[in-house]
Amino acid sequence: MTLEPADRVDAVPPSGIRRFFELAEEMDDIISLGVGEPDFSAPWAAREAAITSLERGQTSYTANKGKRELRERIARYEQLQHDLAYDPDEEMVVTAGASEGLDLAFRALLNPGDTLAVAQPCYVSYVPGATFAGVDVVDVPTRAADEFKLTREVLEAAGAAEADALVYCYPNNPTGATMTGDELADVAAFCREHDLAVFADEIYADLTYEHDHTSIATLPGMRERTVVFNGFSKAFAMTGFRLGYAMGPEPAITAMNRVHQYTMLSAPTTAQHAAIEALDSCLDEVTEMTAQYDRRRNYVLSRFEDMGLDCFPAAGAFYAFPECPWEDASEFAEALLQEERVAVVPGTAFGAGGEGHLRISYATGLDELKTAMNRIESFVS
Ligand code: PMP
């Protein structure tokens, strides 16, 4: 026995984003529009609650599913915010980020050899997560012409009707696309007709700028076939706390919790204390951060328009996804980094459908964003 990677690990290439970060790390004076996390620190009250819990010596494991006070607050928040009604005892598990929740779902609810339709371009973890679970992937590329929304047509064209489950994320990383309830109704009908389970990654649900978020689980006949993933990383700017949650029908959550209780025991205790406080007293900060993202979004979109670069009006998360002026977006991103010291990510790093586009994260202060956009403009012209 040697310590060689297992085949299913070997099958997964290193992240396409990593190369740019490695290059960028070696250079000075870089402005990074490449990272997918808030530039804000977590709200002070949440940080203070974490500190206080440590001072009180609250350093043990919690219940596997997470502290009850937290699950109750999440249930209340999701009801108020997104019209989702989940029982905090039976239908919810607190996880180490939405990432852990997704991994649990792939492993606990799919069998090796099952197929997962993955709406793309998408967050870089879905396909590797499926591969680690021994699950086959069906690529479902969305189209620039549809503003990267998921439609019945793209699902049909990709052969998703044969899949066992669908995973998608709206508001979307990397495109910033959102979907209205009416638009989701078509996707829901497709999933019902072809009996697909749905893994709905709603981590950016509170970062919407043009219409409120609708969860597919609120549509008729969908609650029983959907697991919803959310967390504190994005809206609450708490990425480093590593805290998320999954909500779904009791049998699904029970199965996910069975994997969770053996592999994680419980999500980080300090982070759970911070999250309780975040839900109790930090919603104004979320509103303020969202308003700032919206200002930056408008700024970035207007700059791309001035440059004559096609960029659809991304209405959620903190990403814009402009068309790349060069045919090869990787070459463009590398040259932009070398010549203008601005890091962006080529759309191809996020899977099928991202070709010819760049992901720009506007989770960056407005002053830096202005300098970065000036540099991009000078490079493009
Ligand atoms: N889903 C999406 C779409 C994301 O963009 C990210 C973070 N970049 C995650 C999940 C991971 O979130 P967490 O920090 O809660 O694991």
PDB file of N, CA and C and ligand atoms in Angstrom, residues 36 97-99 123 126 169 173 201 203-204 233-234 242 319, ligand 1:
ATOM      1  N   GLY A  36     -14.117  35.198  -3.997  1.00  0.00           N
ATOM      2  CA  GLY A  36     -15.567  35.081  -3.819  1.00  0.00           C
ATOM      3  C   GLY A  36     -15.961  35.202  -2.371  1.00  0.00           C
ATOM      4  N   GLY A  97     -20.338  25.324   7.147  1.00  0.00           N
ATOM      5  CA  GLY A  97     -20.519  26.011   5.868  1.00  0.00           C
ATOM      6  C   GLY A  97     -21.539  25.273   5.007  1.00  0.00           C
ATOM      7  N   ALA A  98     -22.065  26.012   4.008  1.00  0.00           N
ATOM      8  CA  ALA A  98     -22.943  25.359   3.028  1.00  0.00           C
ATOM      9  C   ALA A  98     -22.164  24.256   2.323  1.00  0.00           C
ATOM     10  N   SER A  99     -20.854  24.420   2.232  1.00  0.00           N
ATOM     11  CA  SER A  99     -20.005  23.415   1.567  1.00  0.00           C
ATOM     12  C   SER A  99     -20.195  22.044   2.186  1.00  0.00           C
ATOM     13  N   TYR A 123     -20.391  27.298  -8.934  1.00  0.00           N
ATOM     14  CA  TYR A 123     -19.410  27.230  -7.857  1.00  0.00           C
ATOM     15  C   TYR A 123     -18.536  25.990  -8.059  1.00  0.00           C
ATOM     16  N   TYR A 126     -19.139  21.800  -6.819  1.00  0.00           N
ATOM     17  CA  TYR A 126     -20.194  20.808  -7.085  1.00  0.00           C
ATOM     18  C   TYR A 126     -19.665  19.563  -7.803  1.00  0.00           C
ATOM     19  N   CYS A 169     -27.386  26.982  -8.224  1.00  0.00           N
ATOM     20  CA  CYS A 169     -27.246  28.082  -7.282  1.00  0.00           C
ATOM     21  C   CYS A 169     -27.783  29.364  -7.902  1.00  0.00           C
ATOM     22  N   ASN A 173     -23.174  32.186  -8.363  1.00  0.00           N
ATOM     23  CA  ASN A 173     -21.732  32.342  -8.474  1.00  0.00           C
ATOM     24  C   ASN A 173     -21.336  31.434  -9.630  1.00  0.00           C
ATOM     25  N   ASP A 201     -28.774  25.582  -3.801  1.00  0.00           N
ATOM     26  CA  ASP A 201     -27.761  26.339  -3.052  1.00  0.00           C
ATOM     27  C   ASP A 201     -28.222  27.802  -3.037  1.00  0.00           C
ATOM     28  N   ILE A 203     -27.075  30.233  -0.919  1.00  0.00           N
ATOM     29  CA  ILE A 203     -26.132  30.946  -0.052  1.00  0.00           C
ATOM     30  C   ILE A 203     -26.143  32.469  -0.303  1.00  0.00           C
ATOM     31  N   TYR A 204     -26.544  32.891  -1.513  1.00  0.00           N
ATOM     32  CA  TYR A 204     -26.604  34.337  -1.809  1.00  0.00           C
ATOM     33  C   TYR A 204     -28.036  34.881  -1.756  1.00  0.00           C
ATOM     34  N   SER A 233     -21.832  32.766   5.526  1.00  0.00           N
ATOM     35  CA  SER A 233     -20.610  33.263   4.891  1.00  0.00           C
ATOM     36  C   SER A 233     -20.805  34.555   4.102  1.00  0.00           C
ATOM     37  N   LYS A 234     -21.892  34.646   3.373  1.00  0.00           N
ATOM     38  CA  LYS A 234     -21.996  35.735   2.387  1.00  0.00           C
ATOM     39  C   LYS A 234     -22.732  36.939   2.967  1.00  0.00           C
ATOM     40  N   ARG A 242     -17.125  29.418   9.264  1.00  0.00           N
ATOM     41  CA  ARG A 242     -17.487  28.114   8.700  1.00  0.00           C
ATOM     42  C   ARG A 242     -18.834  27.628   9.230  1.00  0.00           C
ATOM     43  N   TYR A 319     -21.132  39.411  -8.028  1.00  0.00           N
ATOM     44  CA  TYR A 319     -20.336  39.148  -9.221  1.00  0.00           C
ATOM     45  C   TYR A 319     -20.957  39.797 -10.451  1.00  0.00           C
TER      46      TYR A 319
HETATM   47  N1  PMP B   1     -21.983  27.909  -2.589  1.00  0.00           N
HETATM   48  C1  PMP B   1     -21.597  28.921  -3.369  1.00  0.00           C
HETATM   49  C2  PMP B   1     -22.363  29.199  -4.604  1.00  0.00           C
HETATM   50  C3  PMP B   1     -20.484  29.701  -3.031  1.00  0.00           C
HETATM   51  O1  PMP B   1     -20.113  30.714  -3.822  1.00  0.00           O
HETATM   52  C4  PMP B   1     -19.769  29.404  -1.858  1.00  0.00           C
HETATM   53  C5  PMP B   1     -18.544  30.183  -1.431  1.00  0.00           C
HETATM   54  N2  PMP B   1     -17.771  30.735  -2.414  1.00  0.00           N
HETATM   55  C6  PMP B   1     -20.212  28.343  -1.074  1.00  0.00           C
HETATM   56  C7  PMP B   1     -21.325  27.617  -1.459  1.00  0.00           C
HETATM   57  C8  PMP B   1     -19.497  27.949   0.171  1.00  0.00           C
HETATM   58  O2  PMP B   1     -20.065  28.561   1.255  1.00  0.00           O
HETATM   59  P1  PMP B   1     -19.641  28.228   2.750  1.00  0.00           P
HETATM   60  O3  PMP B   1     -18.604  29.230   3.143  1.00  0.00           O
HETATM   61  O4  PMP B   1     -20.918  28.394   3.508  1.00  0.00           O
HETATM   62  O5  PMP B   1     -19.133  26.837   2.770  1.00  0.00           O
END
